[in-house]
Amino acid sequence: MASDRSRLHFWANGSDLDGFERDLRGDDSVFGVVQLDDDGSEDRLYSAQVDATATVTAAGEEFDATWLTVQYADDWWHTESRFPDMDTLDQYRTWLTDRDASVQVDNVYVEEMENEGPDLTRRQRETVILAYEKGFFEVPRNATLTDLAEEFDVSEQAISQRLRRAYSRLVAGNYGE
């Protein structure tokens, strides 16, 4: 698989799955379509490759988003997602609108934190721990942003942003508000 492509696994359902599959295979932005499961119902599981820079999920990775559900219905993509904080959600929304995507946020749920200490997202925590273990914080450094990005299969910019957000949370949780 080319490194500039993302592989997606997704369920499709509806009354014209053959038409959907035909259109999917005919789309020049979609590669390597494979039907993984067809149980005879109105659901089929597919795998396909798309240009990584063109997907909202790849962009979400840059913003440390977690996709809980993604569904296309009524000519809209409906998602349930988690973001590290409201600022990051707003940055992602801006990223989408800058690319002429219409965005409608229906609900925002802010999770109450039980402890007063810094709370990193799972990805932030994994990144900070790996950076420490690889010697990123040593002087001189034993690891670079490139090394960390390769470990997580994301861009250097994504790692840099993830680390900055983690630093911000750590400082705010220990010394800030």
mmCIF file with all atom_site columns, N, CA and C in Angstrom, residues 122-152 159-160 162-164 166:
data_model
loop_
_atom_site.group_PDB
_atom_site.id
_atom_site.type_symbol
_atom_site.label_atom_id
_atom_site.label_alt_id
_atom_site.label_comp_id
_atom_site.label_asym_id
_atom_site.label_entity_id
_atom_site.label_seq_id
_atom_site.pdbx_PDB_ins_code
_atom_site.Cartn_x
_atom_site.Cartn_y
_atom_site.Cartn_z
_atom_site.occupancy
_atom_site.B_iso_or_equiv
_atom_site.pdbx_formal_charge
_atom_site.auth_seq_id
_atom_site.auth_comp_id
_atom_site.auth_asym_id
_atom_site.auth_atom_id
_atom_site.pdbx_PDB_model_num
ATOM 1   N N  . ARG A 1 122 ? -5.310 9.280  25.128 1.00 0.00 ? 122 ARG A N  1
ATOM 2   C CA . ARG A 1 122 ? -4.529 8.046  24.980 1.00 0.00 ? 122 ARG A CA 1
ATOM 3   C C  . ARG A 1 122 ? -3.368 8.273  24.014 1.00 0.00 ? 122 ARG A C  1
ATOM 4   N N  . ARG A 1 123 ? -3.625 8.918  22.883 1.00 0.00 ? 123 ARG A N  1
ATOM 5   C CA . ARG A 1 123 ? -2.564 9.147  21.896 1.00 0.00 ? 123 ARG A CA 1
ATOM 6   C C  . ARG A 1 123 ? -1.488 10.085 22.436 1.00 0.00 ? 123 ARG A C  1
ATOM 7   N N  . GLN A 1 124 ? -1.913 11.126 23.155 1.00 0.00 ? 124 GLN A N  1
ATOM 8   C CA . GLN A 1 124 ? -0.927 12.032 23.743 1.00 0.00 ? 124 GLN A CA 1
ATOM 9   C C  . GLN A 1 124 ? -0.049 11.284 24.731 1.00 0.00 ? 124 GLN A C  1
ATOM 10  N N  . ARG A 1 125 ? -0.669 10.493 25.587 1.00 0.00 ? 125 ARG A N  1
ATOM 11  C CA . ARG A 1 125 ? 0.082  9.730  26.586 1.00 0.00 ? 125 ARG A CA 1
ATOM 12  C C  . ARG A 1 125 ? 1.059  8.773  25.895 1.00 0.00 ? 125 ARG A C  1
ATOM 13  N N  . GLU A 1 126 ? 0.584  8.031  24.892 1.00 0.00 ? 126 GLU A N  1
ATOM 14  C CA . GLU A 1 126 ? 1.451  7.101  24.165 1.00 0.00 ? 126 GLU A CA 1
ATOM 15  C C  . GLU A 1 126 ? 2.619  7.830  23.510 1.00 0.00 ? 126 GLU A C  1
ATOM 16  N N  . THR A 1 127 ? 2.356  8.997  22.956 1.00 0.00 ? 127 THR A N  1
ATOM 17  C CA . THR A 1 127 ? 3.394  9.767  22.268 1.00 0.00 ? 127 THR A CA 1
ATOM 18  C C  . THR A 1 127 ? 4.432  10.289 23.249 1.00 0.00 ? 127 THR A C  1
ATOM 19  N N  . VAL A 1 128 ? 3.981  10.840 24.373 1.00 0.00 ? 128 VAL A N  1
ATOM 20  C CA . VAL A 1 128 ? 4.922  11.355 25.377 1.00 0.00 ? 128 VAL A CA 1
ATOM 21  C C  . VAL A 1 128 ? 5.767  10.217 25.942 1.00 0.00 ? 128 VAL A C  1
ATOM 22  N N  . ILE A 1 129 ? 5.146  9.089  26.225 1.00 0.00 ? 129 ILE A N  1
ATOM 23  C CA . ILE A 1 129 ? 5.894  7.947  26.775 1.00 0.00 ? 129 ILE A CA 1
ATOM 24  C C  . ILE A 1 129 ? 6.911  7.437  25.771 1.00 0.00 ? 129 ILE A C  1
ATOM 25  N N  . LEU A 1 130 ? 6.504  7.277  24.508 1.00 0.00 ? 130 LEU A N  1
ATOM 26  C CA . LEU A 1 130 ? 7.449  6.802  23.494 1.00 0.00 ? 130 LEU A CA 1
ATOM 27  C C  . LEU A 1 130 ? 8.583  7.807  23.294 1.00 0.00 ? 130 LEU A C  1
ATOM 28  N N  . ALA A 1 131 ? 8.244  9.095  23.283 1.00 0.00 ? 131 ALA A N  1
ATOM 29  C CA . ALA A 1 131 ? 9.275  10.127 23.128 1.00 0.00 ? 131 ALA A CA 1
ATOM 30  C C  . ALA A 1 131 ? 10.294 10.025 24.261 1.00 0.00 ? 131 ALA A C  1
ATOM 31  N N  . TYR A 1 132 ? 9.810  9.821  25.464 1.00 0.00 ? 132 TYR A N  1
ATOM 32  C CA . TYR A 1 132 ? 10.703 9.667  26.612 1.00 0.00 ? 132 TYR A CA 1
ATOM 33  C C  . TYR A 1 132 ? 11.561 8.412  26.468 1.00 0.00 ? 132 TYR A C  1
ATOM 34  N N  . GLU A 1 133 ? 10.915 7.285  26.139 1.00 0.00 ? 133 GLU A N  1
ATOM 35  C CA . GLU A 1 133 ? 11.642 6.015  26.021 1.00 0.00 ? 133 GLU A CA 1
ATOM 36  C C  . GLU A 1 133 ? 12.678 6.043  24.905 1.00 0.00 ? 133 GLU A C  1
ATOM 37  N N  . LYS A 1 134 ? 12.389 6.751  23.820 1.00 0.00 ? 134 LYS A N  1
ATOM 38  C CA . LYS A 1 134 ? 13.311 6.813  22.676 1.00 0.00 ? 134 LYS A CA 1
ATOM 39  C C  . LYS A 1 134 ? 14.406 7.864  22.868 1.00 0.00 ? 134 LYS A C  1
ATOM 40  N N  . GLY A 1 135 ? 14.313 8.683  23.916 1.00 0.00 ? 135 GLY A N  1
ATOM 41  C CA . GLY A 1 135 ? 15.335 9.690  24.166 1.00 0.00 ? 135 GLY A CA 1
ATOM 42  C C  . GLY A 1 135 ? 15.093 11.018 23.483 1.00 0.00 ? 135 GLY A C  1
ATOM 43  N N  . PHE A 1 136 ? 13.843 11.310 23.150 1.00 0.00 ? 136 PHE A N  1
ATOM 44  C CA . PHE A 1 136 ? 13.514 12.573 22.499 1.00 0.00 ? 136 PHE A CA 1
ATOM 45  C C  . PHE A 1 136 ? 13.810 13.768 23.402 1.00 0.00 ? 136 PHE A C  1
ATOM 46  N N  . PHE A 1 137 ? 13.694 13.586 24.709 1.00 0.00 ? 137 PHE A N  1
ATOM 47  C CA . PHE A 1 137 ? 13.897 14.680 25.648 1.00 0.00 ? 137 PHE A CA 1
ATOM 48  C C  . PHE A 1 137 ? 15.337 14.779 26.145 1.00 0.00 ? 137 PHE A C  1
ATOM 49  N N  . GLU A 1 138 ? 16.203 13.884 25.703 1.00 0.00 ? 138 GLU A N  1
ATOM 50  C CA . GLU A 1 138 ? 17.615 13.900 26.100 1.00 0.00 ? 138 GLU A CA 1
ATOM 51  C C  . GLU A 1 138 ? 18.346 15.051 25.404 1.00 0.00 ? 138 GLU A C  1
ATOM 52  N N  . VAL A 1 139 ? 19.481 15.447 25.974 1.00 0.00 ? 139 VAL A N  1
ATOM 53  C CA . VAL A 1 139 ? 20.362 16.438 25.348 1.00 0.00 ? 139 VAL A CA 1
ATOM 54  C C  . VAL A 1 139 ? 21.726 15.790 25.196 1.00 0.00 ? 139 VAL A C  1
ATOM 55  N N  . PRO A 1 140 ? 22.169 15.560 23.971 1.00 0.00 ? 140 PRO A N  1
ATOM 56  C CA . PRO A 1 140 ? 21.448 15.761 22.711 1.00 0.00 ? 140 PRO A CA 1
ATOM 57  C C  . PRO A 1 140 ? 20.373 14.694 22.538 1.00 0.00 ? 140 PRO A C  1
ATOM 58  N N  . ARG A 1 141 ? 19.451 14.987 21.647 1.00 0.00 ? 141 ARG A N  1
ATOM 59  C CA . ARG A 1 141 ? 18.325 14.074 21.421 1.00 0.00 ? 141 ARG A CA 1
ATOM 60  C C  . ARG A 1 141 ? 18.786 12.767 20.802 1.00 0.00 ? 141 ARG A C  1
ATOM 61  N N  . ASN A 1 142 ? 18.177 11.686 21.266 1.00 0.00 ? 142 ASN A N  1
ATOM 62  C CA . ASN A 1 142 ? 18.431 10.365 20.688 1.00 0.00 ? 142 ASN A CA 1
ATOM 63  C C  . ASN A 1 142 ? 17.325 9.964  19.715 1.00 0.00 ? 142 ASN A C  1
ATOM 64  N N  . ALA A 1 143 ? 16.293 10.793 19.597 1.00 0.00 ? 143 ALA A N  1
ATOM 65  C CA . ALA A 1 143 ? 15.192 10.537 18.664 1.00 0.00 ? 143 ALA A CA 1
ATOM 66  C C  . ALA A 1 143 ? 14.707 11.880 18.134 1.00 0.00 ? 143 ALA A C  1
ATOM 67  N N  . THR A 1 144 ? 14.166 11.868 16.940 1.00 0.00 ? 144 THR A N  1
ATOM 68  C CA . THR A 1 144 ? 13.662 13.085 16.298 1.00 0.00 ? 144 THR A CA 1
ATOM 69  C C  . THR A 1 144 ? 12.151 12.992 16.113 1.00 0.00 ? 144 THR A C  1
ATOM 70  N N  . LEU A 1 145 ? 11.550 14.102 15.697 1.00 0.00 ? 145 LEU A N  1
ATOM 71  C CA . LEU A 1 145 ? 10.129 14.078 15.361 1.00 0.00 ? 145 LEU A CA 1
ATOM 72  C C  . LEU A 1 145 ? 9.861  13.071 14.245 1.00 0.00 ? 145 LEU A C  1
ATOM 73  N N  . THR A 1 146 ? 10.803 12.978 13.314 1.00 0.00 ? 146 THR A N  1
ATOM 74  C CA . THR A 1 146 ? 10.665 12.011 12.216 1.00 0.00 ? 146 THR A CA 1
ATOM 75  C C  . THR A 1 146 ? 10.598 10.596 12.758 1.00 0.00 ? 146 THR A C  1
ATOM 76  N N  . ASP A 1 147 ? 11.471 10.276 13.715 1.00 0.00 ? 147 ASP A N  1
ATOM 77  C CA . ASP A 1 147 ? 11.464 8.936  14.319 1.00 0.00 ? 147 ASP A CA 1
ATOM 78  C C  . ASP A 1 147 ? 10.113 8.640  14.970 1.00 0.00 ? 147 ASP A C  1
ATOM 79  N N  . LEU A 1 148 ? 9.608  9.601  15.727 1.00 0.00 ? 148 LEU A N  1
ATOM 80  C CA . LEU A 1 148 ? 8.330  9.407  16.414 1.00 0.00 ? 148 LEU A CA 1
ATOM 81  C C  . LEU A 1 148 ? 7.180  9.304  15.414 1.00 0.00 ? 148 LEU A C  1
ATOM 82  N N  . ALA A 1 149 ? 7.205  10.152 14.386 1.00 0.00 ? 149 ALA A N  1
ATOM 83  C CA . ALA A 1 149 ? 6.155  10.118 13.366 1.00 0.00 ? 149 ALA A CA 1
ATOM 84  C C  . ALA A 1 149 ? 6.114  8.765  12.670 1.00 0.00 ? 149 ALA A C  1
ATOM 85  N N  . GLU A 1 150 ? 7.280  8.205  12.388 1.00 0.00 ? 150 GLU A N  1
ATOM 86  C CA . GLU A 1 150 ? 7.333  6.891  11.736 1.00 0.00 ? 150 GLU A CA 1
ATOM 87  C C  . GLU A 1 150 ? 6.755  5.807  12.640 1.00 0.00 ? 150 GLU A C  1
ATOM 88  N N  . GLU A 1 151 ? 7.003  5.897  13.932 1.00 0.00 ? 151 GLU A N  1
ATOM 89  C CA . GLU A 1 151 ? 6.468  4.906  14.877 1.00 0.00 ? 151 GLU A CA 1
ATOM 90  C C  . GLU A 1 151 ? 4.940  4.899  14.890 1.00 0.00 ? 151 GLU A C  1
ATOM 91  N N  . PHE A 1 152 ? 4.347  6.095  14.746 1.00 0.00 ? 152 PHE A N  1
ATOM 92  C CA . PHE A 1 152 ? 2.890  6.210  14.790 1.00 0.00 ? 152 PHE A CA 1
ATOM 93  C C  . PHE A 1 152 ? 2.263  6.285  13.399 1.00 0.00 ? 152 PHE A C  1
ATOM 94  N N  . ILE A 1 159 ? 2.759  14.761 15.033 1.00 0.00 ? 159 ILE A N  1
ATOM 95  C CA . ILE A 1 159 ? 3.478  14.450 16.279 1.00 0.00 ? 159 ILE A CA 1
ATOM 96  C C  . ILE A 1 159 ? 3.807  15.728 17.031 1.00 0.00 ? 159 ILE A C  1
ATOM 97  N N  . SER A 1 160 ? 4.280  16.733 16.315 1.00 0.00 ? 160 SER A N  1
ATOM 98  C CA . SER A 1 160 ? 4.625  18.002 16.948 1.00 0.00 ? 160 SER A CA 1
ATOM 99  C C  . SER A 1 160 ? 3.399  18.620 17.625 1.00 0.00 ? 160 SER A C  1
ATOM 100 N N  . ARG A 1 162 ? 0.674  17.057 18.590 1.00 0.00 ? 162 ARG A N  1
ATOM 101 C CA . ARG A 1 162 ? 0.252  16.176 19.686 1.00 0.00 ? 162 ARG A CA 1
ATOM 102 C C  . ARG A 1 162 ? 1.109  16.432 20.919 1.00 0.00 ? 162 ARG A C  1
ATOM 103 N N  . LEU A 1 163 ? 2.430  16.556 20.728 1.00 0.00 ? 163 LEU A N  1
ATOM 104 C CA . LEU A 1 163 ? 3.323  16.832 21.857 1.00 0.00 ? 163 LEU A CA 1
ATOM 105 C C  . LEU A 1 163 ? 3.033  18.201 22.464 1.00 0.00 ? 163 LEU A C  1
ATOM 106 N N  . ARG A 1 164 ? 2.807  19.218 21.621 1.00 0.00 ? 164 ARG A N  1
ATOM 107 C CA . ARG A 1 164 ? 2.510  20.559 22.147 1.00 0.00 ? 164 ARG A CA 1
ATOM 108 C C  . ARG A 1 164 ? 1.218  20.558 22.962 1.00 0.00 ? 164 ARG A C  1
ATOM 109 N N  . ALA A 1 166 ? -0.019 17.998 24.513 1.00 0.00 ? 166 ALA A N  1
ATOM 110 C CA . ALA A 1 166 ? 0.283  17.251 25.741 1.00 0.00 ? 166 ALA A CA 1
ATOM 111 C C  . ALA A 1 166 ? 1.045  18.135 26.718 1.00 0.00 ? 166 ALA A C  1
#
